[in-house]
mmCIF file of C-alpha atoms in Angstrom:
data_model
loop_
_atom_site.group_PDB
_atom_site.id
_atom_site.type_symbol
_atom_site.label_atom_id
_atom_site.label_comp_id
_atom_site.label_asym_id
_atom_site.label_seq_id
_atom_site.Cartn_x
_atom_site.Cartn_y
_atom_site.Cartn_z
ATOM 1 C CA MET A 1 0.052 0.252 0.153
ATOM 2 C CA THR A 2 1.335 3.589 -0.788
ATOM 3 C CA VAL A 3 -0.187 7.212 -0.585
ATOM 4 C CA TYR A 4 0.812 9.036 -3.401
ATOM 5 C CA PHE A 5 0.686 12.954 -2.668
ATOM 6 C CA ILE A 6 -0.373 14.068 -6.318
ATOM 7 C CA GLY A 7 0.229 17.552 -8.005
ATOM 8 C CA ALA A 8 -2.884 18.451 -9.758
ATOM 9 C CA GLY A 9 -1.879 21.358 -11.393
ATOM 10 C CA PRO A 10 -3.495 24.633 -10.870
ATOM 11 C CA GLY A 11 -6.890 23.601 -11.968
ATOM 12 C CA ASP A 12 -7.335 23.002 -15.720
ATOM 13 C CA PRO A 13 -7.651 19.100 -16.196
ATOM 14 C CA GLU A 14 -5.205 19.066 -18.991
ATOM 15 C CA LEU A 15 -2.133 20.415 -16.823
ATOM 16 C CA ILE A 16 -1.899 17.494 -14.847
ATOM 17 C CA THR A 17 1.205 15.059 -15.263
ATOM 18 C CA VAL A 18 0.648 11.489 -17.228
ATOM 19 C CA LYS A 19 1.657 9.916 -14.195
ATOM 20 C CA ALA A 20 -0.761 11.567 -11.626
ATOM 21 C CA GLN A 21 -3.713 10.901 -14.157
ATOM 22 C CA ARG A 22 -2.874 7.380 -14.181
ATOM 23 C CA LEU A 23 -2.470 7.310 -10.319
ATOM 24 C CA ILE A 24 -5.892 9.121 -9.867
ATOM 25 C CA ARG A 25 -7.480 6.205 -12.573
ATOM 26 C CA GLU A 26 -5.819 3.259 -10.738
ATOM 27 C CA CYS A 27 -6.066 4.301 -6.788
ATOM 28 C CA PRO A 28 -9.126 3.100 -4.782
ATOM 29 C CA VAL A 29 -9.095 5.825 -2.551
ATOM 30 C CA ILE A 30 -9.032 9.063 -3.633
ATOM 31 C CA LEU A 31 -8.854 12.337 -1.164
ATOM 32 C CA TYR A 32 -8.716 15.686 -2.511
ATOM 33 C CA ALA A 33 -8.817 19.333 -1.326
ATOM 34 C CA GLY A 34 -11.981 20.072 -2.710
ATOM 35 C CA SER A 35 -11.656 23.897 -2.005
ATOM 36 C CA LEU A 36 -8.685 23.708 -4.210
ATOM 37 C CA VAL A 37 -8.664 20.759 -6.571
ATOM 38 C CA PRO A 38 -11.712 20.942 -9.232
ATOM 39 C CA GLU A 39 -13.783 17.731 -9.694
ATOM 40 C CA PRO A 40 -13.284 17.408 -13.511
ATOM 41 C CA ILE A 41 -9.621 16.656 -12.341
ATOM 42 C CA LEU A 42 -10.941 13.548 -10.662
ATOM 43 C CA ALA A 43 -13.250 12.508 -14.040
ATOM 44 C CA GLU A 44 -11.185 9.206 -14.832
ATOM 45 C CA ALA A 45 -11.692 7.789 -11.178
ATOM 46 C CA ARG A 46 -12.411 4.410 -11.189
ATOM 47 C CA ASP A 47 -16.336 4.039 -10.473
ATOM 48 C CA ASP A 48 -15.697 2.236 -7.326
ATOM 49 C CA ALA A 49 -13.287 4.644 -5.650
ATOM 50 C CA LEU A 50 -13.872 6.076 -2.345
ATOM 51 C CA ILE A 51 -13.518 10.187 -2.932
ATOM 52 C CA ILE A 52 -13.545 11.911 -0.246
ATOM 53 C CA ASP A 53 -13.584 15.536 0.082
ATOM 54 C CA THR A 54 -11.172 16.674 2.739
ATOM 55 C CA ALA A 55 -11.558 20.615 2.865
ATOM 56 C CA PRO A 56 -13.661 20.176 5.839
ATOM 57 C CA LEU A 57 -11.563 17.814 7.675
ATOM 58 C CA HIS A 58 -8.369 18.287 9.811
ATOM 59 C CA LEU A 59 -5.459 16.254 9.873
ATOM 60 C CA GLU A 60 -6.077 13.460 12.288
ATOM 61 C CA GLN A 61 -9.410 12.614 10.053
ATOM 62 C CA ILE A 62 -7.337 12.446 7.131
ATOM 63 C CA ILE A 63 -4.824 10.283 8.660
ATOM 64 C CA GLU A 64 -7.730 8.372 10.162
ATOM 65 C CA TYR A 65 -8.618 7.784 6.401
ATOM 66 C CA ILE A 66 -5.417 6.795 5.654
ATOM 67 C CA GLN A 67 -4.884 4.499 8.213
ATOM 68 C CA GLN A 68 -7.975 2.452 7.110
ATOM 69 C CA ALA A 69 -6.851 2.225 3.514
ATOM 70 C CA ASN A 70 -3.587 0.946 4.803
ATOM 71 C CA ASN A 71 -5.536 -1.545 7.002
ATOM 72 C CA GLU A 72 -7.214 -2.648 3.676
ATOM 73 C CA ALA A 73 -4.164 -2.582 1.509
ATOM 74 C CA LYS A 74 -5.487 -0.189 -1.015
ATOM 75 C CA ASP A 75 -3.404 2.453 -2.332
ATOM 76 C CA VAL A 76 -4.252 6.280 -1.895
ATOM 77 C CA ALA A 77 -4.324 9.175 -4.450
ATOM 78 C CA ARG A 78 -4.068 12.173 -1.958
ATOM 79 C CA VAL A 79 -4.729 15.113 -4.497
ATOM 80 C CA HIS A 80 -3.437 18.343 -4.052
ATOM 81 C CA SER A 81 -3.739 21.810 -5.894
ATOM 82 C CA GLY A 82 -0.647 22.763 -7.753
ATOM 83 C CA ASP A 83 2.825 21.069 -6.855
ATOM 84 C CA PRO A 84 2.751 19.530 -3.165
ATOM 85 C CA SER A 85 5.892 21.030 -2.194
ATOM 86 C CA ILE A 86 4.727 24.729 -2.770
ATOM 87 C CA TYR A 87 2.065 25.816 0.291
ATOM 88 C CA GLY A 88 0.832 22.190 -0.022
ATOM 89 C CA ALA A 89 0.318 21.305 3.830
ATOM 90 C CA THR A 90 2.073 18.122 2.850
ATOM 91 C CA GLY A 91 4.943 18.398 5.404
ATOM 92 C CA GLU A 92 2.539 17.522 8.578
ATOM 93 C CA GLN A 93 0.909 14.759 6.862
ATOM 94 C CA MET A 94 4.425 13.030 5.567
ATOM 95 C CA ARG A 95 5.218 13.344 9.323
ATOM 96 C CA ARG A 96 2.412 11.486 10.562
ATOM 97 C CA LEU A 97 2.757 8.650 7.699
ATOM 98 C CA ASP A 98 6.439 8.447 8.925
ATOM 99 C CA GLU A 99 5.496 8.071 12.543
ATOM 100 C CA LEU A 100 2.982 5.226 11.434
ATOM 101 C CA LYS A 101 5.442 3.600 9.080
ATOM 102 C CA ILE A 102 3.092 4.234 5.704
ATOM 103 C CA SER A 103 4.757 4.327 2.502
ATOM 104 C CA TYR A 104 4.036 7.233 0.506
ATOM 105 C CA GLU A 105 5.575 8.901 -2.863
ATOM 106 C CA VAL A 106 5.042 12.627 -4.197
ATOM 107 C CA ILE A 107 4.501 13.251 -7.436
ATOM 108 C CA PRO A 108 5.288 16.954 -8.512
ATOM 109 C CA GLY A 109 2.880 18.903 -10.521
ATOM 110 C CA VAL A 110 2.398 22.207 -12.621
ATOM 111 C CA THR A 111 2.691 25.386 -9.823
ATOM 112 C CA ALA A 112 0.448 28.459 -10.146
ATOM 113 C CA VAL A 113 3.411 30.216 -10.784
ATOM 114 C CA SER A 114 4.367 28.459 -14.126
ATOM 115 C CA ALA A 115 0.672 28.176 -15.171
ATOM 116 C CA SER A 116 0.236 31.910 -14.478
ATOM 117 C CA ALA A 117 3.174 32.729 -16.097
ATOM 118 C CA ALA A 118 2.143 30.903 -19.221
ATOM 119 C CA TRP A 119 -1.400 32.654 -19.498
ATOM 120 C CA LEU A 120 0.316 35.887 -19.059
ATOM 121 C CA LYS A 121 2.701 35.053 -21.821
ATOM 122 C CA ARG A 122 5.539 36.256 -19.609
ATOM 123 C CA GLU A 123 9.400 34.640 -18.757
ATOM 124 C CA LEU A 124 9.782 35.037 -15.603
ATOM 125 C CA THR A 125 13.654 35.512 -15.889
ATOM 126 C CA LEU A 126 14.987 37.723 -18.428
ATOM 127 C CA PRO A 127 18.721 39.200 -18.756
ATOM 128 C CA ASP A 128 19.242 42.090 -17.176
ATOM 129 C CA ILE A 129 16.016 42.731 -15.477
ATOM 130 C CA ALA A 130 15.581 39.599 -13.429
ATOM 131 C CA GLN A 131 17.387 36.341 -13.130
ATOM 132 C CA THR A 132 16.005 35.250 -9.640
ATOM 133 C CA VAL A 133 12.053 34.336 -8.833
ATOM 134 C CA ILE A 134 11.244 34.340 -5.380
ATOM 135 C CA TYR A 135 7.950 32.542 -4.241
ATOM 136 C CA THR A 136 6.719 33.606 -1.077
ATOM 137 C CA ARG A 137 3.466 34.628 0.922
ATOM 138 C CA TYR A 138 2.049 37.598 3.101
ATOM 139 C CA ALA A 139 2.178 37.498 6.755
ATOM 140 C CA GLY A 140 -1.589 36.736 8.029
ATOM 141 C CA LYS A 141 -2.572 34.321 10.880
ATOM 142 C CA THR A 142 0.674 32.332 9.908
ATOM 143 C CA SER A 143 4.021 34.378 10.585
ATOM 144 C CA MET A 144 6.949 34.486 8.603
ATOM 145 C CA PRO A 145 10.622 33.371 9.455
ATOM 146 C CA GLU A 146 13.025 36.134 10.533
ATOM 147 C CA GLY A 147 14.818 37.573 7.208
ATOM 148 C CA GLU A 148 11.695 36.596 5.326
ATOM 149 C CA ASP A 149 9.657 39.584 5.802
ATOM 150 C CA LEU A 150 8.180 40.895 2.614
ATOM 151 C CA SER A 151 10.135 44.285 2.557
ATOM 152 C CA SER A 152 13.505 42.237 3.000
ATOM 153 C CA LEU A 153 12.722 39.982 0.201
ATOM 154 C CA ALA A 154 11.801 42.769 -2.100
ATOM 155 C CA ALA A 155 15.132 44.282 -1.281
ATOM 156 C CA HIS A 156 16.662 41.750 -3.914
ATOM 157 C CA LYS A 157 13.932 43.197 -6.726
ATOM 158 C CA ALA A 158 13.774 39.695 -8.115
ATOM 159 C CA THR A 159 10.579 38.525 -9.801
ATOM 160 C CA LEU A 160 8.128 37.851 -6.685
ATOM 161 C CA ALA A 161 5.559 35.309 -6.976
ATOM 162 C CA ILE A 162 3.040 36.337 -3.851
ATOM 163 C CA HIS A 163 0.643 33.748 -2.667
ATOM 164 C CA LEU A 164 -2.296 34.011 0.003
ATOM 165 C CA GLY A 165 -2.114 37.735 0.210
ATOM 166 C CA VAL A 166 -4.447 39.407 -2.176
ATOM 167 C CA THR A 167 -7.240 40.557 0.653
ATOM 168 C CA ARG A 168 -3.686 42.156 2.012
ATOM 169 C CA ILE A 169 -2.868 43.661 -1.506
ATOM 170 C CA HIS A 170 -3.288 47.023 -0.224
ATOM 171 C CA LYS A 171 -0.230 46.077 2.779
ATOM 172 C CA ILE A 172 1.622 44.639 -0.097
ATOM 173 C CA VAL A 173 2.153 47.218 -2.402
ATOM 174 C CA ALA A 174 2.924 49.741 0.612
ATOM 175 C CA GLU A 175 5.731 47.160 1.351
ATOM 176 C CA LEU A 176 7.293 46.965 -2.137
ATOM 177 C CA ILE A 177 6.770 50.385 -3.380
ATOM 178 C CA PRO A 178 10.066 51.507 -1.684
ATOM 179 C CA HIS A 179 12.153 48.819 -3.480
ATOM 180 C CA TYR A 180 10.260 48.662 -7.022
ATOM 181 C CA GLY A 181 8.800 51.712 -7.809
ATOM 182 C CA LYS A 182 5.172 52.871 -8.197
ATOM 183 C CA GLU A 183 5.654 52.327 -11.861
ATOM 184 C CA CYS A 184 6.712 48.189 -11.149
ATOM 185 C CA PRO A 185 4.576 46.377 -13.612
ATOM 186 C CA VAL A 186 2.068 43.679 -11.202
ATOM 187 C CA ALA A 187 -0.387 40.936 -12.329
ATOM 188 C CA VAL A 188 -2.769 39.337 -10.138
ATOM 189 C CA CYS A 189 -4.060 36.185 -11.391
ATOM 190 C CA TYR A 190 -7.259 34.676 -9.857
ATOM 191 C CA LYS A 191 -7.936 30.762 -10.131
ATOM 192 C CA THR A 192 -5.909 30.384 -12.702
ATOM 193 C CA GLY A 193 -6.568 27.057 -14.867
ATOM 194 C CA TRP A 194 -10.435 27.087 -13.421
ATOM 195 C CA ASP A 195 -13.234 28.094 -15.744
ATOM 196 C CA ASP A 196 -13.677 31.240 -13.924
ATOM 197 C CA GLN A 197 -10.360 32.338 -13.977
ATOM 198 C CA MET A 198 -9.682 35.866 -14.295
ATOM 199 C CA LYS A 199 -6.153 38.590 -14.691
ATOM 200 C CA VAL A 200 -5.500 42.024 -13.954
ATOM 201 C CA GLU A 201 -2.473 43.920 -14.617
ATOM 202 C CA GLY A 202 -1.107 47.536 -13.544
ATOM 203 C CA THR A 203 1.233 48.738 -11.567
ATOM 204 C CA LEU A 204 1.956 49.129 -7.791
ATOM 205 C CA GLU A 205 -0.040 52.434 -7.954
ATOM 206 C CA THR A 206 -3.040 50.805 -10.188
ATOM 207 C CA ILE A 207 -3.215 47.400 -8.955
ATOM 208 C CA VAL A 208 -5.142 48.217 -5.441
ATOM 209 C CA ASP A 209 -8.174 49.709 -7.484
ATOM 210 C CA LEU A 210 -8.032 47.216 -10.356
ATOM 211 C CA VAL A 211 -8.064 43.977 -7.957
ATOM 212 C CA ARG A 212 -11.196 45.653 -5.680
ATOM 213 C CA LYS A 213 -12.970 46.806 -8.704
ATOM 214 C CA ASN A 214 -12.861 43.161 -10.103
ATOM 215 C CA LYS A 215 -13.645 42.266 -6.308
ATOM 216 C CA ILE A 216 -10.786 39.620 -6.148
ATOM 217 C CA THR A 217 -10.385 38.781 -2.732
ATOM 218 C CA ARG A 218 -9.216 35.122 -2.626
ATOM 219 C CA THR A 219 -7.233 32.478 -4.503
ATOM 220 C CA ALA A 220 -5.044 34.641 -6.566
ATOM 221 C CA LEU A 221 -1.620 34.886 -7.202
ATOM 222 C CA ILE A 222 0.225 38.436 -7.471
ATOM 223 C CA LEU A 223 3.212 38.673 -9.845
ATOM 224 C CA VAL A 224 5.723 41.552 -9.103
ATOM 225 C CA GLY A 225 8.631 42.488 -11.260
ATOM 226 C CA GLY A 226 10.228 44.296 -14.678
ATOM 227 C CA VAL A 227 9.283 40.798 -16.582
ATOM 228 C CA MET A 228 5.844 41.691 -16.157
ATOM 229 C CA ASN A 229 5.972 44.194 -18.535
ATOM 230 C CA PRO A 230 9.517 44.657 -20.087
ATOM 231 C CA THR A 231 10.459 47.340 -22.265
ATOM 232 C CA GLU A 232 13.810 46.152 -23.471
ATOM 233 C CA PHE A 233 16.249 43.300 -22.789
ATOM 234 C CA ASP A 234 18.949 41.830 -24.441
ATOM 235 C CA THR A 235 19.176 38.408 -25.766
ATOM 236 C CA SER A 236 20.221 35.517 -24.137
ATOM 237 C CA TYR A 237 23.486 34.007 -24.213
ATOM 238 C CA LEU A 238 21.937 30.861 -25.578
ATOM 239 C CA TYR A 239 20.779 32.338 -28.808
ATOM 240 C CA ASP A 240 23.219 35.363 -29.036
ATOM 241 C CA ALA A 241 24.763 34.754 -32.479
ATOM 242 C CA ASP A 242 27.954 36.447 -31.416
ATOM 243 C CA GLN A 243 28.513 33.879 -28.987
ATOM 244 C CA ALA A 244 29.721 30.517 -29.648
ATOM 245 C CA ASN A 245 27.484 27.842 -28.154
ATOM 246 C CA ILE A 246 28.522 24.651 -27.148
ATOM 247 C CA PHE A 247 25.020 23.460 -26.943
ATOM 248 C CA ARG A 248 24.230 24.493 -30.744
ATOM 249 C CA PRO A 249 24.952 21.643 -32.848
ATOM 250 C CA ARG A 250 27.854 22.147 -35.504
ATOM 251 C CA LYS A 251 26.902 21.494 -39.283
ATOM 252 C CA ARG A 252 28.499 18.138 -40.546
ATOM 253 C CA LYS A 253 30.932 18.516 -43.412
ATOM 254 C CA GLY A 254 30.266 16.609 -46.240
#
């Protein structure tokens, strides 16, 4: 028996790995985060599969279902949104499974960041603009570790991907403007990959009004940095015609 922590992607049923889809088809028990994973993701589940929405459950209730499946030698698909390693609340579950000596594997998935960048048609790392992407969240009920406050991270002026913070967008903007400036481009992507997805683009000066106008209050990712609306940037070394590139195949003679 194995528990599979599956990254189901941001919501689009086609943005899921082949392996993840296969396991959802095969596992007789499926535990999924219903508030974050749309039901079409589970469309190919077995007719006889036990499917449990874990949104209203606490950790020990989830573990009880897994223990029951373990007693019955049934594999479990534990389906999370995005990628399980990014704000997936999987660490505490894996810790409990380690204590119980229950086998598990982790299946990576498409992150909200990569899906949102694709939707926006943006590259998050551009020469001379940004070569670093910082994934973070805004301090709410859960505090941030020392040195990871938003202002400290903003000092790097890297591309920022801010999760779980849209309700405090006004506070985020206030902390970012001293580092990025009022004209820094920003995109807010709501429920990327879902049928009702929405995106708004602006600057640090305008984004608060845009978010409030569109009534975005949850399930949104905030992307900040010059890469969101680049005006000029150099060609990357890989494709620079003036650079000899060891990865570019040489023409064969004859």
